[in-house]
PDB file of C-alpha atoms in Angstrom:
ATOM      1  CA  UNK I   1      98.479 137.227  42.283  1.00  0.00           C
ATOM      2  CA  UNK I   2      98.536 137.350  45.973  1.00  0.00           C
ATOM      3  CA  UNK I   3     101.264 134.891  47.638  1.00  0.00           C
ATOM      4  CA  UNK I   4      99.598 131.969  49.586  1.00  0.00           C
ATOM      5  CA  UNK I   5      99.461 132.610  53.380  1.00  0.00           C
ATOM      6  CA  UNK I   6     101.989 129.971  54.017  1.00  0.00           C
ATOM      7  CA  UNK I   7     104.620 131.904  51.945  1.00  0.00           C
ATOM      8  CA  UNK I   8     103.841 135.338  53.644  1.00  0.00           C
ATOM      9  CA  UNK I   9     104.054 133.808  57.176  1.00  0.00           C
ATOM     10  CA  UNK I  10     107.800 133.457  57.754  1.00  0.00           C
ATOM     11  CA  UNK I  11     108.447 137.069  56.382  1.00  0.00           C
ATOM     12  CA  UNK I  12     105.814 138.499  58.500  1.00  0.00           C
ATOM     13  CA  UNK I  13     107.090 136.732  61.636  1.00  0.00           C
ATOM     14  CA  UNK I  14     110.694 137.737  60.615  1.00  0.00           C
ATOM     15  CA  UNK I  15     109.723 141.263  60.761  1.00  0.00           C
ATOM     16  CA  UNK I  16     107.970 140.961  63.874  1.00  0.00           C
ATOM     17  CA  UNK I  17     111.026 139.424  65.519  1.00  0.00           C
ATOM     18  CA  UNK I  18     113.122 142.201  63.967  1.00  0.00           C
ATOM     19  CA  UNK I  19     111.294 144.941  65.547  1.00  0.00           C
ATOM     20  CA  UNK I  20     111.306 143.161  68.976  1.00  0.00           C
ATOM     21  CA  UNK I  21     115.024 142.521  68.716  1.00  0.00           C
ATOM     22  CA  UNK I  22     115.482 146.173  67.791  1.00  0.00           C
ATOM     23  CA  UNK I  23     113.778 147.294  70.938  1.00  0.00           C
ATOM     24  CA  UNK I  24     115.968 144.881  73.171  1.00  0.00           C
ATOM     25  CA  UNK I  25     119.137 145.716  71.328  1.00  0.00           C
ATOM     26  CA  UNK I  26     118.697 149.445  71.873  1.00  0.00           C
ATOM     27  CA  UNK I  27     117.456 148.969  75.420  1.00  0.00           C
ATOM     28  CA  UNK I  28     114.236 150.994  74.668  1.00  0.00           C
ATOM     29  CA  UNK I  29     111.791 151.295  77.486  1.00  0.00           C
ATOM     30  CA  UNK I  30     107.728 151.701  77.433  1.00  0.00           C
ATOM     31  CA  UNK I  31     107.163 155.149  75.926  1.00  0.00           C
ATOM     32  CA  UNK I  32     110.479 155.355  73.881  1.00  0.00           C
ATOM     33  CA  UNK I  33     109.865 156.253  70.121  1.00  0.00           C
ATOM     34  CA  UNK I  34     110.699 153.709  67.540  1.00  0.00           C
ATOM     35  CA  UNK I  35     112.124 154.693  64.023  1.00  0.00           C
ATOM     36  CA  UNK I  36     109.866 155.851  61.300  1.00  0.00           C
ATOM     37  CA  UNK I  37     108.310 153.495  59.114  1.00  0.00           C
ATOM     38  CA  UNK I  38     110.786 154.160  56.312  1.00  0.00           C
ATOM     39  CA  UNK I  39     113.713 153.752  58.670  1.00  0.00           C
ATOM     40  CA  UNK I  40     112.344 150.352  59.826  1.00  0.00           C
ATOM     41  CA  UNK I  41     112.077 149.158  56.227  1.00  0.00           C
ATOM     42  CA  UNK I  42     115.706 150.110  55.701  1.00  0.00           C
ATOM     43  CA  UNK I  43     116.778 148.693  59.009  1.00  0.00           C
ATOM     44  CA  UNK I  44     115.035 145.453  58.614  1.00  0.00           C
ATOM     45  CA  UNK I  45     115.217 145.193  54.779  1.00  0.00           C
ATOM     46  CA  UNK I  46     111.431 144.682  54.649  1.00  0.00           C
ATOM     47  CA  UNK I  47     108.726 146.133  52.583  1.00  0.00           C
ATOM     48  CA  UNK I  48     106.523 148.818  53.819  1.00  0.00           C
ATOM     49  CA  UNK I  49     103.402 146.397  53.871  1.00  0.00           C
ATOM     50  CA  UNK I  50     105.348 143.934  55.837  1.00  0.00           C
ATOM     51  CA  UNK I  51     106.486 146.456  58.571  1.00  0.00           C
ATOM     52  CA  UNK I  52     102.840 147.857  58.763  1.00  0.00           C
ATOM     53  CA  UNK I  53     101.564 144.341  59.114  1.00  0.00           C
ATOM     54  CA  UNK I  54     104.240 143.652  61.966  1.00  0.00           C
ATOM     55  CA  UNK I  55     103.387 146.861  63.804  1.00  0.00           C
ATOM     56  CA  UNK I  56      99.547 145.880  63.766  1.00  0.00           C
ATOM     57  CA  UNK I  57     100.447 142.552  65.357  1.00  0.00           C
ATOM     58  CA  UNK I  58     102.755 144.199  67.944  1.00  0.00           C
ATOM     59  CA  UNK I  59     100.195 146.876  68.762  1.00  0.00           C
ATOM     60  CA  UNK I  60      97.527 144.090  69.396  1.00  0.00           C
ATOM     61  CA  UNK I  61     100.174 142.665  71.880  1.00  0.00           C
ATOM     62  CA  UNK I  62     100.688 145.963  73.529  1.00  0.00           C
ATOM     63  CA  UNK I  63     104.488 145.827  72.591  1.00  0.00           C
ATOM     64  CA  UNK I  64     104.231 148.869  70.338  1.00  0.00           C
ATOM     65  CA  UNK I  65     101.803 151.909  70.462  1.00  0.00           C
ATOM     66  CA  UNK I  66     100.997 153.846  67.478  1.00  0.00           C
ATOM     67  CA  UNK I  67     100.119 157.572  68.272  1.00  0.00           C
ATOM     68  CA  UNK I  68      98.433 158.902  65.077  1.00  0.00           C
ATOM     69  CA  UNK I  69     100.143 162.144  64.110  1.00  0.00           C
ATOM     70  CA  UNK I  70     103.073 161.481  66.315  1.00  0.00           C
ATOM     71  CA  UNK I  71     104.748 158.262  65.377  1.00  0.00           C
ATOM     72  CA  UNK I  72     105.253 154.584  66.919  1.00  0.00           C
ATOM     73  CA  UNK I  73     106.518 153.990  70.403  1.00  0.00           C
ATOM     74  CA  UNK I  74     107.378 151.154  72.652  1.00  0.00           C
ATOM     75  CA  UNK I  75     104.096 149.918  74.396  1.00  0.00           C
ATOM     76  CA  UNK I  76     103.331 149.431  77.989  1.00  0.00           C
ATOM     77  CA  UNK I  77     104.071 145.710  77.473  1.00  0.00           C
ATOM     78  CA  UNK I  78     101.020 144.909  79.678  1.00  0.00           C
ATOM     79  CA  UNK I  79      98.913 141.801  79.890  1.00  0.00           C
ATOM     80  CA  UNK I  80      96.077 143.524  77.849  1.00  0.00           C
ATOM     81  CA  UNK I  81      96.246 140.756  75.272  1.00  0.00           C
ATOM     82  CA  UNK I  82      95.990 137.919  77.875  1.00  0.00           C
ATOM     83  CA  UNK I  83      93.052 139.719  79.531  1.00  0.00           C
ATOM     84  CA  UNK I  84      91.207 140.089  76.190  1.00  0.00           C
ATOM     85  CA  UNK I  85      91.848 136.537  75.444  1.00  0.00           C
ATOM     86  CA  UNK I  86      90.601 135.195  78.720  1.00  0.00           C
ATOM     87  CA  UNK I  87      87.299 137.330  78.731  1.00  0.00           C
ATOM     88  CA  UNK I  88      86.611 136.423  74.937  1.00  0.00           C
ATOM     89  CA  UNK I  89      87.292 132.711  75.722  1.00  0.00           C
ATOM     90  CA  UNK I  90      84.648 133.111  78.573  1.00  0.00           C
ATOM     91  CA  UNK I  91      82.137 134.567  76.003  1.00  0.00           C
ATOM     92  CA  UNK I  92      82.682 131.713  73.632  1.00  0.00           C
ATOM     93  CA  UNK I  93      81.950 128.884  76.023  1.00  0.00           C
ATOM     94  CA  UNK I  94      80.182 128.954  79.438  1.00  0.00           C
ATOM     95  CA  UNK I  95      82.186 125.979  80.515  1.00  0.00           C
ATOM     96  CA  UNK I  96      85.499 127.903  79.781  1.00  0.00           C
ATOM     97  CA  UNK I  97      83.941 130.670  81.832  1.00  0.00           C
ATOM     98  CA  UNK I  98      83.935 128.728  84.780  1.00  0.00           C
ATOM     99  CA  UNK I  99      87.496 127.279  84.142  1.00  0.00           C
ATOM    100  CA  UNK I 100      88.913 130.642  83.539  1.00  0.00           C
ATOM    101  CA  UNK I 101      87.156 131.941  86.758  1.00  0.00           C
ATOM    102  CA  UNK I 102      88.454 128.870  88.777  1.00  0.00           C
ATOM    103  CA  UNK I 103      91.959 129.392  87.692  1.00  0.00           C
ATOM    104  CA  UNK I 104      92.031 133.060  88.334  1.00  0.00           C
ATOM    105  CA  UNK I 105      90.577 132.482  91.834  1.00  0.00           C
ATOM    106  CA  UNK I 106      93.429 130.040  92.470  1.00  0.00           C
ATOM    107  CA  UNK I 107      96.058 132.471  91.103  1.00  0.00           C
ATOM    108  CA  UNK I 108      94.740 135.361  93.191  1.00  0.00           C
ATOM    109  CA  UNK I 109      94.725 133.267  96.436  1.00  0.00           C
ATOM    110  CA  UNK I 110      98.139 131.929  95.821  1.00  0.00           C
ATOM    111  CA  UNK I 111      99.557 135.372  95.296  1.00  0.00           C
ATOM    112  CA  UNK I 112      97.820 136.927  98.336  1.00  0.00           C
ATOM    113  CA  UNK I 113      98.422 134.022 100.599  1.00  0.00           C
ATOM    114  CA  UNK I 114     101.921 133.517  99.469  1.00  0.00           C
ATOM    115  CA  UNK I 115     102.769 137.196 100.134  1.00  0.00           C
ATOM    116  CA  UNK I 116     101.107 137.236 103.471  1.00  0.00           C
ATOM    117  CA  UNK I 117     104.114 138.197 105.500  1.00  0.00           C
ATOM    118  CA  UNK I 118     105.137 140.831 103.069  1.00  0.00           C
ATOM    119  CA  UNK I 119     101.705 142.277 102.738  1.00  0.00           C
ATOM    120  CA  UNK I 120     101.226 142.380 106.571  1.00  0.00           C
ATOM    121  CA  UNK I 121     104.618 143.989 106.780  1.00  0.00           C
ATOM    122  CA  UNK I 122     104.266 146.418 103.856  1.00  0.00           C
ATOM    123  CA  UNK I 123     100.694 147.912 104.057  1.00  0.00           C
ATOM    124  CA  UNK I 124     100.885 151.161 105.895  1.00  0.00           C
ATOM    125  CA  UNK I 125      98.250 152.238 108.565  1.00  0.00           C
ATOM    126  CA  UNK I 126      96.786 154.721 106.024  1.00  0.00           C
ATOM    127  CA  UNK I 127      96.279 151.967 103.479  1.00  0.00           C
ATOM    128  CA  UNK I 128      94.659 149.611 106.206  1.00  0.00           C
ATOM    129  CA  UNK I 129      92.183 152.506 107.105  1.00  0.00           C
ATOM    130  CA  UNK I 130      91.362 152.657 103.303  1.00  0.00           C
ATOM    131  CA  UNK I 131      90.626 148.891 103.249  1.00  0.00           C
ATOM    132  CA  UNK I 132      88.368 149.379 106.268  1.00  0.00           C
ATOM    133  CA  UNK I 133      86.751 152.078 104.213  1.00  0.00           C
ATOM    134  CA  UNK I 134      85.903 149.705 101.529  1.00  0.00           C
ATOM    135  CA  UNK I 135      84.576 147.200 104.073  1.00  0.00           C
ATOM    136  CA  UNK I 136      82.383 149.951 105.529  1.00  0.00           C
ATOM    137  CA  UNK I 137      81.099 150.840 101.988  1.00  0.00           C
ATOM    138  CA  UNK I 138      80.271 147.141 101.244  1.00  0.00           C
ATOM    139  CA  UNK I 139      78.473 147.060 104.647  1.00  0.00           C
ATOM    140  CA  UNK I 140      76.490 150.081 103.726  1.00  0.00           C
ATOM    141  CA  UNK I 141      75.656 148.776 100.189  1.00  0.00           C
ATOM    142  CA  UNK I 142      74.536 145.330 101.635  1.00  0.00           C
ATOM    143  CA  UNK I 143      72.135 147.343 103.995  1.00  0.00           C
ATOM    144  CA  UNK I 144      70.618 148.774 101.125  1.00  0.00           C
ATOM    145  CA  UNK I 145      72.004 152.328 101.513  1.00  0.00           C
ATOM    146  CA  UNK I 146      74.260 152.393  98.390  1.00  0.00           C
ATOM    147  CA  UNK I 147      75.349 150.705  95.135  1.00  0.00           C
ATOM    148  CA  UNK I 148      78.887 149.436  94.221  1.00  0.00           C
ATOM    149  CA  UNK I 149      79.260 146.284  96.333  1.00  0.00           C
ATOM    150  CA  UNK I 150      81.304 144.479  93.700  1.00  0.00           C
ATOM    151  CA  UNK I 151      83.238 147.486  92.770  1.00  0.00           C
ATOM    152  CA  UNK I 152      84.169 148.025  96.497  1.00  0.00           C
ATOM    153  CA  UNK I 153      85.428 144.364  96.489  1.00  0.00           C
ATOM    154  CA  UNK I 154      87.531 145.102  93.476  1.00  0.00           C
ATOM    155  CA  UNK I 155      88.972 148.008  94.958  1.00  0.00           C
ATOM    156  CA  UNK I 156      89.790 146.229  98.174  1.00  0.00           C
ATOM    157  CA  UNK I 157      91.740 143.427  96.562  1.00  0.00           C
ATOM    158  CA  UNK I 158      93.499 146.064  94.263  1.00  0.00           C
ATOM    159  CA  UNK I 159      94.681 148.036  97.206  1.00  0.00           C
ATOM    160  CA  UNK I 160      95.593 144.832  99.171  1.00  0.00           C
ATOM    161  CA  UNK I 161      98.274 143.848  96.689  1.00  0.00           C
ATOM    162  CA  UNK I 162      99.364 147.384  95.645  1.00  0.00           C
ATOM    163  CA  UNK I 163     102.374 147.410  98.117  1.00  0.00           C
ATOM    164  CA  UNK I 164     104.032 144.480  96.176  1.00  0.00           C
ATOM    165  CA  UNK I 165     104.534 146.763  93.435  1.00  0.00           C
ATOM    166  CA  UNK I 166     104.217 143.917  90.988  1.00  0.00           C
ATOM    167  CA  UNK I 167     102.342 144.825  87.682  1.00  0.00           C
ATOM    168  CA  UNK I 168     101.915 141.309  86.829  1.00  0.00           C
ATOM    169  CA  UNK I 169      99.860 140.619  89.842  1.00  0.00           C
ATOM    170  CA  UNK I 170      97.929 143.780  89.577  1.00  0.00           C
ATOM    171  CA  UNK I 171      96.843 143.003  85.945  1.00  0.00           C
ATOM    172  CA  UNK I 172      95.921 139.326  86.779  1.00  0.00           C
ATOM    173  CA  UNK I 173      93.732 140.779  89.483  1.00  0.00           C
ATOM    174  CA  UNK I 174      92.183 143.014  86.918  1.00  0.00           C
ATOM    175  CA  UNK I 175      91.649 140.127  84.647  1.00  0.00           C
ATOM    176  CA  UNK I 176      89.865 138.306  87.414  1.00  0.00           C
ATOM    177  CA  UNK I 177      87.292 141.142  87.625  1.00  0.00           C
ATOM    178  CA  UNK I 178      86.906 141.436  83.905  1.00  0.00           C
ATOM    179  CA  UNK I 179      86.008 137.640  83.667  1.00  0.00           C
ATOM    180  CA  UNK I 180      83.879 137.934  86.898  1.00  0.00           C
ATOM    181  CA  UNK I 181      81.567 140.473  85.163  1.00  0.00           C
ATOM    182  CA  UNK I 182      80.958 137.817  82.465  1.00  0.00           C
ATOM    183  CA  UNK I 183      80.621 134.839  84.711  1.00  0.00           C
ATOM    184  CA  UNK I 184      78.608 136.473  87.625  1.00  0.00           C
ATOM    185  CA  UNK I 185      75.303 135.845  86.068  1.00  0.00           C
ATOM    186  CA  UNK I 186      75.788 132.173  85.891  1.00  0.00           C
ATOM    187  CA  UNK I 187      76.758 131.891  89.583  1.00  0.00           C
ATOM    188  CA  UNK I 188      72.962 132.233  90.583  1.00  0.00           C
ATOM    189  CA  UNK I 189      71.725 134.919  93.007  1.00  0.00           C
ATOM    190  CA  UNK I 190      74.321 136.681  95.262  1.00  0.00           C
ATOM    191  CA  UNK I 191      72.231 136.228  98.388  1.00  0.00           C
ATOM    192  CA  UNK I 192      72.269 138.208 101.676  1.00  0.00           C
ATOM    193  CA  UNK I 193      74.150 135.258 103.310  1.00  0.00           C
ATOM    194  CA  UNK I 194      76.824 135.417 100.680  1.00  0.00           C
ATOM    195  CA  UNK I 195      77.215 139.308 101.048  1.00  0.00           C
ATOM    196  CA  UNK I 196      77.330 138.913 104.994  1.00  0.00           C
ATOM    197  CA  UNK I 197      80.055 136.215 104.750  1.00  0.00           C
ATOM    198  CA  UNK I 198      82.036 138.352 102.180  1.00  0.00           C
ATOM    199  CA  UNK I 199      81.882 141.378 104.485  1.00  0.00           C
ATOM    200  CA  UNK I 200      82.732 139.304 107.593  1.00  0.00           C
ATOM    201  CA  UNK I 201      85.877 137.635 105.896  1.00  0.00           C
ATOM    202  CA  UNK I 202      87.080 141.123 104.568  1.00  0.00           C
ATOM    203  CA  UNK I 203      86.670 142.541 108.084  1.00  0.00           C
ATOM    204  CA  UNK I 204      88.866 139.513 109.315  1.00  0.00           C
ATOM    205  CA  UNK I 205      91.480 140.372 106.721  1.00  0.00           C
ATOM    206  CA  UNK I 206      91.633 144.105 107.907  1.00  0.00           C
ATOM    207  CA  UNK I 207      91.618 143.040 111.572  1.00  0.00           C
ATOM    208  CA  UNK I 208      94.557 140.649 110.777  1.00  0.00           C
ATOM    209  CA  UNK I 209      96.292 143.464 109.171  1.00  0.00           C
ATOM    210  CA  UNK I 210      96.020 145.669 112.166  1.00  0.00           C
ATOM    211  CA  UNK I 211      97.166 143.094 114.511  1.00  0.00           C
ATOM    212  CA  UNK I 212     100.211 142.308 112.312  1.00  0.00           C
ATOM    213  CA  UNK I 213      99.041 138.585 112.379  1.00  0.00           C
ATOM    214  CA  UNK I 214     100.258 136.994 108.941  1.00  0.00           C
ATOM    215  CA  UNK I 215      98.934 133.410 110.049  1.00  0.00           C
ATOM    216  CA  UNK I 216      95.528 134.857 110.723  1.00  0.00           C
ATOM    217  CA  UNK I 217      95.572 137.039 107.514  1.00  0.00           C
ATOM    218  CA  UNK I 218      96.377 133.773 105.514  1.00  0.00           C
ATOM    219  CA  UNK I 219      93.443 132.056 107.166  1.00  0.00           C
ATOM    220  CA  UNK I 220      91.037 134.730 106.558  1.00  0.00           C
ATOM    221  CA  UNK I 221      91.918 134.765 102.911  1.00  0.00           C
ATOM    222  CA  UNK I 222      91.401 130.956 102.773  1.00  0.00           C
ATOM    223  CA  UNK I 223      87.875 131.345 104.222  1.00  0.00           C
ATOM    224  CA  UNK I 224      87.128 134.209 101.756  1.00  0.00           C
ATOM    225  CA  UNK I 225      87.988 132.215  98.668  1.00  0.00           C
ATOM    226  CA  UNK I 226      86.414 128.806  99.635  1.00  0.00           C
ATOM    227  CA  UNK I 227      82.707 129.945  99.070  1.00  0.00           C
ATOM    228  CA  UNK I 228      83.824 131.484  95.770  1.00  0.00           C
ATOM    229  CA  UNK I 229      85.067 128.218  94.788  1.00  0.00           C
ATOM    230  CA  UNK I 230      82.096 126.341  96.016  1.00  0.00           C
ATOM    231  CA  UNK I 231      79.758 128.634  94.065  1.00  0.00           C
ATOM    232  CA  UNK I 232      81.781 128.002  90.796  1.00  0.00           C
ATOM    233  CA  UNK I 233      81.459 124.285  91.353  1.00  0.00           C
ATOM    234  CA  UNK I 234      77.803 124.428  91.829  1.00  0.00           C
ATOM    235  CA  UNK I 235      77.190 126.713  88.853  1.00  0.00           C
ATOM    236  CA  UNK I 236      79.332 124.454  86.591  1.00  0.00           C
ATOM    237  CA  UNK I 237      77.241 121.360  87.797  1.00  0.00           C
ATOM    238  CA  UNK I 238      74.021 123.151  86.874  1.00  0.00           C
ATOM    239  CA  UNK I 239      75.386 123.889  83.306  1.00  0.00           C
TER     240      UNK I 239
END
């Protein structure tokens, strides 16, 4: 007769914690191999089924990665589980949609404005040229000469924070766009005026970078995000 869930839970968590402790104690890095299932059973004093269940849990969290036919490795340790949770939460409830979107907008602006001086100093002329290219692409798309306005916007902000070399910021930025795809249909029609304002603010950001003006850069970011917050507030009120 199967043991009740409450009786299995401590053992499962103990094995999960044991594998994490093994990774830390042996100073393993993403991509490093873990012992075989048999070796883990012996090391942790756990059954094969408990180890397999623990591996499944840690795989979902991107702490370990199972490569079929090759073995088990330390995972990328990314925020994929958080991103999945945020996007799924948005699917479950439209109101959560707007709250998640609002929170991510706030986090993105805090990162970008808070790092204004570093970004102005770190972005190379070539990177600024590439940012200008995204603005030009958005301008062409707005004029009806192409598609991919949102994708160009996403690429712009991905490149904008790239010099920070901070994976956490990059992944949270990606989470914003994943949630945006869900929320966007509720934000009413993205009008020509919205597009024109978005392009103008992105151009201000690029111009501030070229001028090395961190104050203007931060101000342009504020003006860029203010209309997004306004649209989220309006959409939330309608729902």
